[in-house]
Coordinates of N, CA and C in Angstrom, one line a residue:
M4 N -6.4 -13.6 -14.0 CA -7.5 -12.8 -13.6 C -8.5 -13.7 -12.8
E5 N -9.3 -13.0 -12.0 CA -10.3 -13.7 -11.2 C -11.7 -13.6 -11.8
G6 N -11.8 -12.8 -12.8 CA -13.2 -12.7 -13.4 C -13.3 -11.4 -14.2
F7 N -14.4 -10.7 -14.1 CA -14.6 -9.5 -14.8 C -14.5 -8.3 -13.9
P8 N -14.3 -7.1 -14.5 CA -14.2 -5.9 -13.7 C -15.6 -5.7 -13.0
E9 N -15.5 -5.2 -11.8 CA -16.7 -4.8 -11.0 C -16.8 -3.3 -10.8
E10 N -18.0 -2.8 -10.7 CA -18.1 -1.4 -10.5 C -18.1 -1.1 -9.0
G11 N -17.3 -0.1 -8.7 CA -17.3 0.4 -7.3 C -18.3 1.5 -7.1
W12 N -18.5 1.9 -5.9 CA -19.5 2.9 -5.6 C -18.9 4.4 -5.7
V13 N -19.8 5.3 -6.0 CA -19.4 6.7 -6.0 C -20.4 7.5 -5.1
S14 N -19.9 8.2 -4.2 CA -20.8 8.9 -3.3 C -21.7 9.9 -4.0
E15 N -22.8 10.3 -3.4 CA -23.8 11.2 -4.1 C -23.2 12.6 -4.3
D16 N -22.4 13.1 -3.3 CA -21.8 14.4 -3.5 C -20.8 14.4 -4.7
V17 N -20.0 13.4 -4.8 CA -19.1 13.3 -5.9 C -19.9 13.1 -7.2
R18 N -20.9 12.3 -7.2 CA -21.6 12.0 -8.5 C -22.4 13.3 -8.9
A19 N -22.8 14.2 -7.9 CA -23.4 15.4 -8.3 C -22.5 16.3 -9.1
D20 N -21.2 16.4 -8.7 CA -20.2 17.2 -9.4 C -19.6 16.5 -10.7
F21 N -19.6 15.2 -10.6 CA -19.0 14.4 -11.7 C -19.9 13.3 -12.1
P22 N -21.0 13.5 -12.8 CA -21.9 12.5 -13.0 C -21.5 11.3 -13.8
T23 N -20.4 11.4 -14.6 CA -19.9 10.3 -15.4 C -18.7 9.6 -14.8
L24 N -18.3 10.1 -13.6 CA -17.1 9.4 -12.9 C -17.5 8.0 -12.5
G25 N -16.6 7.1 -12.6 CA -16.8 5.8 -12.2 C -15.6 5.1 -11.7
L26 N -15.7 4.0 -11.1 CA -14.6 3.2 -10.6 C -14.8 1.7 -11.0
L27 N -13.8 1.2 -11.6 CA -13.9 -0.3 -11.9 C -12.7 -0.9 -11.2
H28 N -13.0 -2.1 -10.7 CA -11.9 -2.9 -10.0 C -11.9 -4.3 -10.4
L29 N -10.8 -4.9 -10.4 CA -10.6 -6.3 -10.8 C -9.6 -7.0 -9.9
T30 N -9.9 -8.2 -9.5 CA -9.0 -9.0 -8.6 C -8.1 -9.8 -9.5
V31 N -6.8 -9.7 -9.3 CA -5.9 -10.6 -10.1 C -4.8 -11.1 -9.1
E32 N -4.2 -12.2 -9.6 CA -3.1 -12.8 -8.9 C -1.8 -12.2 -9.5
L33 N -0.8 -12.0 -8.7 CA 0.5 -11.5 -9.2 C 1.1 -12.6 -10.0
A34 N 1.6 -12.3 -11.2 CA 2.1 -13.3 -12.1 C 3.5 -13.8 -11.7
G35 N 3.9 -14.8 -12.4 CA 5.2 -15.4 -12.1 C 6.3 -14.9 -13.0
P36 N 7.5 -15.5 -12.9 CA 8.7 -15.0 -13.7 C 8.5 -15.1 -15.2
R37 N 7.8 -16.1 -15.7 CA 7.6 -16.2 -17.1 C 6.9 -14.9 -17.7
D38 N 5.9 -14.4 -16.9 CA 5.2 -13.2 -17.3 C 6.0 -12.0 -17.2
S39 N 7.1 -12.0 -16.4 CA 8.0 -10.9 -16.3 C 8.7 -10.7 -17.6
K40 N 9.1 -11.7 -18.3 CA 9.7 -11.6 -19.6 C 8.7 -11.0 -20.6
L41 N 7.5 -11.4 -20.5 CA 6.5 -10.8 -21.4 C 6.3 -9.3 -21.2
L42 N 6.3 -8.9 -19.9 CA 6.1 -7.5 -19.6 C 7.3 -6.7 -20.1
K43 N 8.5 -7.2 -20.0 CA 9.7 -6.5 -20.4 C 9.6 -6.4 -22.0
R44 N 9.2 -7.4 -22.6 CA 9.1 -7.4 -24.1 C 8.0 -6.3 -24.5
R45 N 6.9 -6.3 -23.8 CA 5.9 -5.3 -24.1 C 6.4 -3.9 -23.8
M46 N 7.1 -3.7 -22.8 CA 7.7 -2.4 -22.5 C 8.6 -2.0 -23.6
G47 N 9.4 -2.9 -24.2 CA 10.2 -2.7 -25.3 C 9.4 -2.2 -26.5
D48 N 8.3 -2.9 -26.8 CA 7.4 -2.5 -27.9 C 6.9 -1.1 -27.7
L49 N 6.5 -0.8 -26.5 CA 6.0 0.6 -26.2 C 7.1 1.6 -26.4
E50 N 8.4 1.3 -26.0 CA 9.5 2.2 -26.2 C 9.7 2.6 -27.7
R51 N 9.5 1.6 -28.6 CA 9.6 1.8 -30.0 C 8.5 2.7 -30.5
Y52 N 7.3 2.5 -30.0 CA 6.1 3.3 -30.4 C 6.2 4.7 -29.9
F53 N 6.5 4.9 -28.7 CA 6.5 6.3 -28.1 C 7.8 7.0 -28.3
N54 N 7.9 7.7 -29.4 CA 9.1 8.5 -29.7 C 8.8 9.9 -29.2
G55 N 9.7 10.8 -29.4 CA 9.5 12.2 -28.9 C 8.2 12.9 -29.4
T56 N 7.9 12.6 -30.7 CA 6.7 13.2 -31.3 C 5.5 12.7 -30.6
A57 N 5.4 11.4 -30.5 CA 4.2 10.8 -29.8 C 4.0 11.3 -28.4
I58 N 5.1 11.5 -27.7 CA 5.1 12.0 -26.3 C 4.6 13.4 -26.3
T59 N 5.2 14.3 -27.1 CA 4.8 15.7 -27.1 C 3.3 15.9 -27.5
Q60 N 2.7 15.0 -28.3 CA 1.3 15.1 -28.7 C 0.4 14.5 -27.7
L61 N 0.9 13.9 -26.6 CA 0.0 13.1 -25.7 C -1.1 14.0 -25.1
R62 N -0.8 15.2 -24.8 CA -1.8 16.1 -24.1 C -3.0 16.5 -25.0
T63 N -2.8 16.2 -26.3 CA -3.9 16.5 -27.2 C -4.9 15.3 -27.4
R64 N -4.5 14.2 -26.9 CA -5.3 13.0 -27.0 C -6.6 13.2 -26.1
P65 N -7.7 12.8 -26.5 CA -9.0 13.0 -25.8 C -9.0 12.5 -24.3
V66 N -8.5 11.3 -24.1 CA -8.6 10.8 -22.7 C -7.7 11.6 -21.8
V67 N -6.5 11.8 -22.3 CA -5.5 12.6 -21.5 C -6.0 14.0 -21.2
A68 N -6.5 14.7 -22.3 CA -7.0 16.0 -22.1 C -8.2 16.1 -21.1
A69 N -9.1 15.1 -21.2 CA -10.2 15.0 -20.2 C -9.7 14.8 -18.8
H70 N -8.7 14.0 -18.6 CA -8.2 13.8 -17.2 C -7.5 15.1 -16.7
R71 N -6.8 15.8 -17.6 CA -6.2 17.0 -17.2 C -7.2 18.1 -16.7
V72 N -8.3 18.1 -17.5 CA -9.4 19.0 -17.1 C -10.0 18.6 -15.7
F73 N -10.2 17.3 -15.5 CA -10.7 16.7 -14.2 C -9.7 17.1 -13.1
F74 N -8.4 16.9 -13.3 CA -7.4 17.3 -12.3 C -7.7 18.8 -11.9
R75 N -7.8 19.6 -12.8 CA -8.0 21.1 -12.5 C -9.3 21.2 -11.7
Q76 N -10.4 20.5 -12.0 CA -11.7 20.6 -11.3 C -11.6 20.2 -9.9
V77 N -10.7 19.2 -9.6 CA -10.5 18.8 -8.2 C -9.4 19.4 -7.5
G78 N -8.8 20.5 -8.1 CA -7.8 21.3 -7.4 C -6.4 20.9 -7.6
L79 N -6.1 20.0 -8.5 CA -4.7 19.6 -8.8 C -4.2 20.3 -10.1
D80 N -3.0 20.6 -10.1 CA -2.3 21.2 -11.2 C -1.7 20.1 -12.1
P81 N -2.3 19.8 -13.3 CA -1.8 18.7 -14.1 C -0.4 18.9 -14.6
D82 N 0.1 20.1 -14.5 CA 1.5 20.4 -14.9 C 2.5 20.0 -13.8
V83 N 2.0 19.9 -12.6 CA 2.8 19.5 -11.4 C 2.5 18.1 -11.0
D84 N 1.2 17.8 -10.9 CA 0.7 16.4 -10.6 C 0.4 15.7 -11.9
L85 N 1.4 15.1 -12.5 CA 1.3 14.5 -13.8 C 0.4 13.2 -13.7
L86 N -0.3 13.0 -14.8 CA -1.0 11.7 -14.9 C 0.0 10.6 -15.0
P87 N -0.3 9.4 -14.5 CA 0.6 8.3 -14.6 C 1.2 8.0 -16.0
V88 N 0.4 8.2 -17.1 CA 0.9 8.0 -18.4 C 1.9 9.1 -18.8
E89 N 1.6 10.3 -18.3 CA 2.6 11.4 -18.6 C 3.9 11.2 -17.8
E90 N 3.8 10.7 -16.6 CA 5.0 10.4 -15.8 C 5.8 9.3 -16.4
A91 N 5.2 8.3 -16.8 CA 5.9 7.2 -17.5 C 6.6 7.6 -18.8
L92 N 5.8 8.4 -19.6 CA 6.4 8.8 -20.9 C 7.5 9.9 -20.7
R93 N 7.4 10.7 -19.6 CA 8.4 11.6 -19.3 C 9.7 10.9 -18.9
G94 N 9.6 9.8 -18.1 CA 10.7 9.0 -17.8 C 11.3 8.4 -19.1
R95 N 10.5 7.9 -20.0 CA 10.9 7.3 -21.2 C 11.7 8.3 -22.0
L96 N 11.3 9.6 -22.1 CA 11.9 10.6 -22.8 C 13.3 11.0 -22.1
M97 N 13.3 11.1 -20.8 CA 14.5 11.5 -20.1 C 15.6 10.4 -20.1
Q98 N 15.1 9.2 -19.9 CA 16.1 8.1 -19.8 C 16.3 7.3 -21.1
G99 N 15.5 7.6 -22.1 CA 15.7 6.8 -23.3 C 15.0 5.5 -23.4
R100 N 14.4 5.1 -22.3 CA 13.7 3.8 -22.2 C 12.8 3.8 -21.0
F101 N 11.9 2.8 -20.9 CA 11.1 2.6 -19.7 C 11.9 1.8 -18.7
E102 N 12.2 2.3 -17.6 CA 12.9 1.6 -16.6 C 12.0 0.6 -15.9
S103 N 12.5 -0.6 -15.6 CA 11.7 -1.6 -14.9 C 11.8 -1.3 -13.4
H104 N 10.6 -1.4 -12.8 CA 10.5 -1.2 -11.3 C 9.9 -2.4 -10.7
G105 N 10.0 -3.6 -11.3 CA 9.4 -4.8 -10.7 C 8.1 -5.2 -11.5
L106 N 7.7 -6.4 -11.3 CA 6.6 -7.0 -12.0 C 5.3 -6.2 -11.9
L107 N 4.8 -5.9 -10.7 CA 3.6 -5.2 -10.5 C 3.7 -3.7 -11.0
A108 N 4.7 -3.0 -10.7 CA 4.9 -1.6 -11.2 C 4.9 -1.6 -12.7
D109 N 5.6 -2.5 -13.3 CA 5.7 -2.6 -14.8 C 4.3 -2.8 -15.4
A110 N 3.6 -3.7 -14.8 CA 2.2 -4.0 -15.3 C 1.3 -2.8 -15.2
L111 N 1.4 -2.1 -14.1 CA 0.7 -0.8 -14.0 C 1.1 0.2 -15.0
T112 N 2.4 0.3 -15.2 CA 2.9 1.3 -16.2 C 2.4 1.0 -17.6
I113 N 2.4 -0.3 -18.0 CA 1.9 -0.7 -19.3 C 0.4 -0.4 -19.4
T114 N -0.3 -0.7 -18.4 CA -1.8 -0.5 -18.4 C -2.1 1.0 -18.5
A115 N -1.3 1.9 -17.7 CA -1.6 3.3 -17.8 C -1.2 3.9 -19.1
I116 N -0.2 3.4 -19.8 CA 0.2 3.8 -21.1 C -0.8 3.4 -22.1
E117 N -1.2 2.2 -22.1 CA -2.1 1.6 -23.1 C -3.5 2.2 -23.0
T118 N -4.0 2.5 -21.8 CA -5.4 3.0 -21.6 C -5.4 4.5 -21.5
E119 N -4.3 5.1 -21.1 CA -4.2 6.5 -20.8 C -5.0 6.9 -19.5
V120 N -5.4 5.9 -18.8 CA -6.3 6.1 -17.6 C -5.4 5.8 -16.4
P121 N -5.5 6.6 -15.3 CA -4.8 6.3 -14.1 C -5.2 5.0 -13.5
V122 N -4.3 4.2 -13.1 CA -4.6 2.9 -12.5 C -3.8 2.7 -11.2
M123 N -4.2 1.9 -10.3 CA -3.5 1.6 -9.1 C -3.7 0.2 -8.7
A124 N -2.9 -0.3 -7.8 CA -3.0 -1.7 -7.2 C -3.1 -1.6 -5.7
L125 N -3.9 -2.4 -5.2 CA -4.1 -2.5 -3.7 C -3.9 -4.0 -3.3
D126 N -3.3 -4.2 -2.2 CA -3.2 -5.6 -1.6 C -4.6 -6.0 -1.1
G127 N -5.2 -6.9 -1.8 CA -6.6 -7.3 -1.5 C -6.8 -7.8 -0.1
R128 N -5.7 -8.2 0.6 CA -5.8 -8.7 2.0 C -6.0 -7.5 2.9
A129 N -5.7 -6.3 2.5 CA -5.8 -5.1 3.3 C -7.1 -4.3 3.0
V130 N -7.8 -4.7 2.0 CA -9.0 -3.9 1.6 C -10.2 -4.4 2.5
L131 N -10.8 -3.4 3.1 CA -12.0 -3.7 4.0 C -13.2 -3.1 3.3
G132 N -14.1 -4.0 2.9 CA -15.4 -3.5 2.3 C -15.2 -3.2 0.8
P133 N -16.3 -2.7 0.2 CA -16.3 -2.5 -1.2 C -15.5 -1.2 -1.5
L134 N -14.9 -1.1 -2.7 CA -14.2 0.0 -3.2 C -15.1 1.1 -3.7
G135 N -14.7 2.4 -3.4 CA -15.5 3.5 -3.9 C -14.8 4.8 -3.9
V136 N -15.5 5.8 -4.3 CA -15.0 7.2 -4.4 C -15.8 8.1 -3.6
S137 N -15.2 8.9 -2.7 CA -15.9 9.9 -1.9 C -15.0 11.1 -1.6
T138 N -15.6 12.1 -1.1 CA -14.7 13.3 -0.7 C -14.1 13.1 0.6

């Protein structure tokens, strides 16, 4: 990691509709092969934790339920446009395990599952200016 999470900006019109919405971002370096083994082991740990019962109860968890409400408020159907945590756990249920999609994708999957918050990665070399949320 390069430091601590920083707050991004939120436009006034978005903040008017969603006063508690925020954006945090963090600069990190992509890890090496040793960390790949740690990620695979962590995904294995999550596979053992998330059985069918835990997956079916996911939508009752406060963070997931709040994100599903937010999706509806911005015009998305959360039953069609799944949260990343729901997408990952659906794959776990259908395939019997978490499928590896490479170091970065696996790290994002683990983060989404553990925090229940949508996460994404950007190539910092392509980012121009500060990160923020607007309409």
